[in-house]
Short mmCIF file of C-alpha atoms in Angstrom, two decimals:
data_model
loop_
_atom_site.label_atom_id
_atom_site.label_comp_id
_atom_site.label_asym_id
_atom_site.label_seq_id
_atom_site.Cartn_x
_atom_site.Cartn_y
_atom_site.Cartn_z
CA GLN X 2 -4.10 17.57 -2.06
CA LYS X 3 -2.62 14.56 -3.82
CA GLU X 4 -5.36 12.04 -4.48
CA VAL X 5 -6.00 8.69 -6.15
CA GLU X 6 -9.61 7.90 -6.92
CA GLN X 7 -11.17 4.48 -7.51
CA ASN X 8 -14.73 3.22 -7.63
CA SER X 9 -15.26 1.33 -4.40
CA GLY X 10 -17.50 -1.28 -6.04
CA PRO X 11 -18.31 -3.95 -5.47
CA LEU X 12 -17.71 -4.92 -9.06
CA SER X 13 -19.29 -8.26 -9.82
CA VAL X 14 -18.41 -10.24 -12.94
CA PRO X 15 -19.14 -13.82 -13.98
CA GLU X 16 -16.35 -16.34 -14.18
CA GLY X 17 -14.54 -16.12 -17.51
CA ALA X 18 -15.49 -12.50 -18.14
CA ILE X 19 -13.20 -9.46 -18.33
CA ALA X 20 -13.01 -7.31 -15.20
CA SER X 21 -12.12 -3.66 -15.77
CA LEU X 22 -10.80 -1.60 -12.86
CA ASN X 23 -10.19 2.12 -13.18
CA CYS X 24 -8.21 4.74 -11.34
CA THR X 25 -7.56 8.47 -11.71
CA TYR X 26 -4.86 10.51 -10.02
CA SER X 27 -4.40 14.19 -9.31
CA ASP X 28 -0.70 14.88 -9.85
CA ARG X 29 0.24 15.29 -13.51
CA GLY X 30 3.95 14.82 -12.80
CA SER X 31 3.52 11.26 -11.43
CA GLN X 32 5.83 8.69 -13.00
CA SER X 33 5.19 5.33 -11.33
CA PHE X 34 1.93 3.46 -11.09
CA PHE X 35 1.10 0.21 -9.37
CA TRP X 36 -1.80 -2.19 -8.97
CA TYR X 37 -1.91 -4.26 -5.78
CA ARG X 38 -4.33 -7.06 -4.88
CA GLN X 39 -5.44 -7.42 -1.29
CA TYR X 40 -7.35 -10.44 -0.06
CA SER X 41 -9.46 -9.95 3.06
CA GLY X 42 -7.28 -9.96 6.15
CA LYS X 43 -4.05 -10.05 4.14
CA SER X 44 -1.47 -7.47 3.09
CA PRO X 45 -1.28 -5.99 -0.41
CA GLU X 46 0.62 -7.95 -3.06
CA LEU X 47 1.89 -6.43 -6.29
CA ILE X 48 0.05 -7.33 -9.49
CA MET X 49 1.46 -4.89 -12.04
CA SER X 50 3.60 -1.81 -12.32
CA ILE X 51 3.53 0.57 -15.27
CA TYR X 52 5.55 3.70 -16.12
CA SER X 53 4.94 4.49 -19.78
CA ASN X 54 1.81 5.38 -21.70
CA GLY X 55 0.07 2.45 -23.32
CA ASP X 56 -0.54 -1.15 -22.37
CA LYS X 57 1.51 -3.60 -20.37
CA GLU X 58 0.48 -7.23 -20.33
CA ASP X 59 1.36 -9.98 -17.87
CA GLY X 60 -0.57 -13.20 -18.24
CA ARG X 61 -4.27 -12.50 -17.70
CA PHE X 62 -3.56 -8.97 -16.49
CA THR X 63 -3.17 -5.82 -18.61
CA ALA X 64 -2.39 -2.42 -17.16
CA GLN X 65 -3.18 0.65 -19.23
CA LEU X 66 -1.75 4.13 -18.60
CA ASN X 67 -2.80 7.45 -20.10
CA LYS X 68 -0.79 10.26 -18.51
CA ALA X 69 -2.57 13.00 -20.48
CA SER X 70 -5.89 11.92 -18.97
CA GLN X 71 -4.27 11.01 -15.61
CA TYR X 72 -5.88 7.64 -15.84
CA VAL X 73 -4.66 4.09 -15.18
CA SER X 74 -6.65 0.90 -15.49
CA LEU X 75 -6.33 -2.83 -14.91
CA LEU X 76 -8.00 -5.44 -17.05
CA ILE X 77 -8.33 -9.03 -15.85
CA ARG X 78 -9.16 -11.48 -18.62
CA ASP X 79 -10.80 -14.85 -18.00
CA SER X 80 -11.68 -13.82 -14.45
CA GLN X 81 -11.53 -16.58 -11.87
CA PRO X 82 -13.21 -16.81 -8.44
CA SER X 83 -9.69 -16.65 -6.96
CA ASP X 84 -9.41 -13.12 -8.40
CA SER X 85 -12.07 -11.98 -5.91
CA ALA X 86 -10.29 -9.39 -3.81
CA THR X 87 -9.84 -5.66 -3.36
CA TYR X 88 -7.64 -4.06 -5.97
CA LEU X 89 -5.63 -1.02 -4.88
CA CYS X 90 -4.30 1.56 -7.31
CA ALA X 91 -1.13 3.26 -6.05
CA VAL X 92 0.76 6.21 -7.50
CA ASN X 93 4.18 7.64 -6.69
CA MET X 94 3.58 11.34 -6.96
CA GLY X 95 7.12 12.33 -6.09
CA GLY X 96 8.24 12.42 -9.71
CA GLY X 97 10.69 9.58 -9.28
CA SER X 98 10.74 5.90 -8.46
CA GLN X 99 11.27 6.25 -4.71
CA GLY X 100 9.12 7.79 -2.06
CA ASN X 101 5.78 7.00 -0.56
CA LEU X 102 2.82 5.80 -2.59
CA ILE X 103 -0.59 7.40 -2.56
CA PHE X 104 -3.22 4.69 -2.53
CA GLY X 105 -6.80 4.70 -3.68
CA LYS X 106 -9.34 3.18 -1.34
CA GLY X 107 -9.61 0.14 -3.57
CA THR X 108 -12.22 -1.55 -5.73
CA LYS X 109 -13.72 -4.76 -4.40
CA LEU X 110 -14.05 -7.34 -7.16
CA SER X 111 -16.29 -10.38 -6.87
CA VAL X 112 -16.04 -13.11 -9.54
CA LYS X 113 -19.11 -15.36 -9.48
CA PRO X 114 -18.70 -19.04 -10.50
CA GLY O 26 14.32 -15.19 -0.33
CA ALA O 27 12.70 -13.93 2.87
CA GLY O 28 10.13 -11.22 2.51
CA VAL O 29 9.34 -8.34 4.82
CA SER O 30 8.58 -9.54 8.33
CA GLN O 31 6.67 -7.73 11.07
CA SER O 32 6.08 -8.40 14.72
CA PRO O 33 3.91 -8.83 16.59
CA SER O 34 1.20 -10.00 14.21
CA ASN O 35 -1.49 -8.89 16.66
CA LYS O 36 -1.35 -6.46 19.57
CA VAL O 37 -4.08 -5.63 22.04
CA THR O 38 -3.40 -2.80 24.42
CA GLU O 39 -5.20 -0.47 26.77
CA LYS O 40 -5.81 3.16 26.01
CA GLY O 41 -2.91 5.27 27.24
CA LYS O 42 -0.26 2.55 26.94
CA ASP O 43 2.75 2.76 24.62
CA VAL O 44 3.31 0.17 21.89
CA GLU O 45 6.24 -0.75 19.69
CA LEU O 46 5.85 -2.38 16.29
CA ARG O 47 8.80 -3.94 14.50
CA CYS O 48 9.61 -4.31 10.80
CA ASP O 49 12.46 -6.28 9.24
CA PRO O 50 12.77 -5.36 5.54
CA ILE O 51 13.93 -7.50 2.66
CA SER O 52 17.71 -7.85 2.81
CA GLY O 53 19.42 -5.22 0.70
CA HIS O 54 16.40 -2.93 0.45
CA THR O 55 17.46 0.59 1.36
CA ALA O 56 13.99 2.12 1.51
CA LEU O 57 11.47 1.32 4.22
CA TYR O 58 7.92 2.60 4.59
CA TRP O 59 5.22 2.49 7.24
CA TYR O 60 1.55 2.71 6.32
CA ARG O 61 -1.65 2.40 8.31
CA GLN O 62 -4.91 0.83 7.14
CA SER O 63 -8.01 1.42 9.18
CA LEU O 64 -11.04 -0.87 8.80
CA GLY O 65 -12.53 -0.46 5.34
CA GLN O 66 -10.11 2.30 4.43
CA GLY O 67 -7.20 2.71 2.06
CA LEU O 68 -3.56 2.76 3.06
CA GLU O 69 -2.35 5.92 4.76
CA PHE O 70 1.33 6.79 4.50
CA LEU O 71 3.09 7.40 7.82
CA ILE O 72 6.88 7.61 7.39
CA TYR O 73 9.61 6.78 4.85
CA PHE O 74 13.28 5.95 5.39
CA GLN O 75 15.83 5.99 2.55
CA GLY O 76 19.35 4.96 3.33
CA ASN O 77 21.08 7.41 5.67
CA SER O 78 18.88 10.35 4.65
CA ALA O 79 16.60 12.08 7.11
CA PRO O 80 13.25 10.27 7.17
CA ASP O 81 10.14 11.74 5.56
CA LYS O 82 7.82 12.04 8.55
CA SER O 83 5.13 14.02 6.74
CA GLY O 84 2.47 11.34 7.21
CA LEU O 85 2.74 10.90 10.97
CA PRO O 86 -0.70 11.88 12.39
CA SER O 87 0.53 13.30 15.69
CA ASP O 88 3.60 13.66 17.88
CA ARG O 89 2.55 10.47 19.67
CA PHE O 90 3.91 8.58 16.65
CA SER O 91 7.62 8.13 16.04
CA ALA O 92 9.82 5.68 14.20
CA GLU O 93 13.47 4.85 13.95
CA ARG O 94 15.55 2.66 11.76
CA THR O 95 18.71 1.19 13.21
CA GLY O 96 21.70 0.24 11.10
CA GLY O 97 19.77 0.89 7.91
CA SER O 98 17.74 -2.28 8.45
CA VAL O 99 15.18 -2.99 11.18
CA SER O 100 12.64 -0.31 11.97
CA THR O 101 10.49 0.27 15.02
CA LEU O 102 7.27 2.31 15.00
CA THR O 103 6.33 3.58 18.44
CA ILE O 104 2.93 4.90 19.40
CA GLN O 105 2.80 6.64 22.76
CA ARG O 106 -0.31 7.07 24.89
CA THR O 107 -2.40 5.02 22.47
CA GLN O 108 -5.93 6.09 21.66
CA GLN O 109 -8.83 4.01 20.35
CA GLU O 110 -8.56 5.73 16.95
CA ASP O 111 -5.06 4.26 16.63
CA SER O 112 -6.63 0.82 16.15
CA ALA O 113 -5.67 -0.30 12.63
CA VAL O 114 -3.39 -2.58 10.70
CA TYR O 115 0.12 -1.16 10.50
CA LEU O 116 1.91 -2.23 7.35
CA CYS O 117 5.60 -2.04 6.59
CA ALA O 118 7.02 -2.13 3.07
CA SER O 119 10.50 -2.02 1.60
CA SER O 120 11.96 -1.36 -1.81
CA SER O 121 15.33 -1.33 -3.51
CA VAL O 122 16.93 1.63 -5.24
CA SER O 123 15.93 1.09 -8.82
CA ARG O 124 13.82 2.64 -11.50
CA ASP O 125 11.08 0.26 -10.46
CA GLY O 126 10.68 1.36 -6.86
CA THR O 127 8.18 -1.45 -6.27
CA GLN O 128 7.25 -1.71 -2.62
CA TYR O 129 6.85 -5.13 -1.05
CA PHE O 130 4.62 -5.38 1.99
CA GLY O 131 4.95 -7.32 5.19
CA PRO O 132 1.99 -9.16 6.75
CA GLY O 133 1.12 -6.27 9.02
CA THR O 134 0.51 -5.80 12.74
CA ARG O 135 -3.12 -5.62 13.82
CA LEU O 136 -3.36 -3.14 16.70
CA LEU O 137 -6.45 -2.98 18.85
CA VAL O 138 -6.65 -0.29 21.52
CA LEU O 139 -9.32 -0.98 24.14
#
C-alpha cells in the first residue's frame, strides 16, 4: 500500500512565526515531491516541488527532503493570515516524473493575527 | 495562458442517473489526470492519460466509472448509475512531459447525488 502521511492539524501559529509542516511517505523509490496549498472550496495550487535531498527555498517557503528517512517538510517563514489553508503533500511513487500523485490528507494551518 | 478548465462547476443529479464531467487541459500538456476529493478527505487518484498510451485506470472505484480523452486533449469522465457515495469534488489536472511533472489543477466539478 503506497501511502503519504501528514498530521491533520489544525496547526495554529501566530502571525510572523514559522510554520512547520511534515510529511512521510512509504515508497523508498519515490523521486518527485510536491507541496500544494488548498483554500477552502478551491482546488489545490502548487507551492513547491523538490527532487533532491536537502533544502529548496522560494521566498518565504522552504521545502526539505530526506530520502533516507522518507521525509519531506515545508517551512513557512513570517507566516501571514493569508497562509491559512490546508497544505497537501504529494508524492510521485512511480519512480519518474510522470504518473499519478499520492496525496496525504493534508494539514490545516491557521495563522492568527 | 489559460489554465485547466472543467465543466460544469456544479452538478446535482438523482441517484441512478448518468453524469458526464468535462476537462480541458492546458494547451500542450500531454498528461491528464482525474482525482476525486470527498468532503474532508484527501485526493484520490482515478485515471491517468499520457499521450497515445493506454490510460492507467487503476484508481477507478468501480465499473460505473469510465473516462476517455479525445484527440489527446479534452477528457470526459462518465459516472453511470450514480450513487450517493459518488458525491465529491472531481478534479482534473494536466502536466507536460518534463523532469518536473508538476500537475496543475482545474477548479473542479462539485457533484451532489441526491
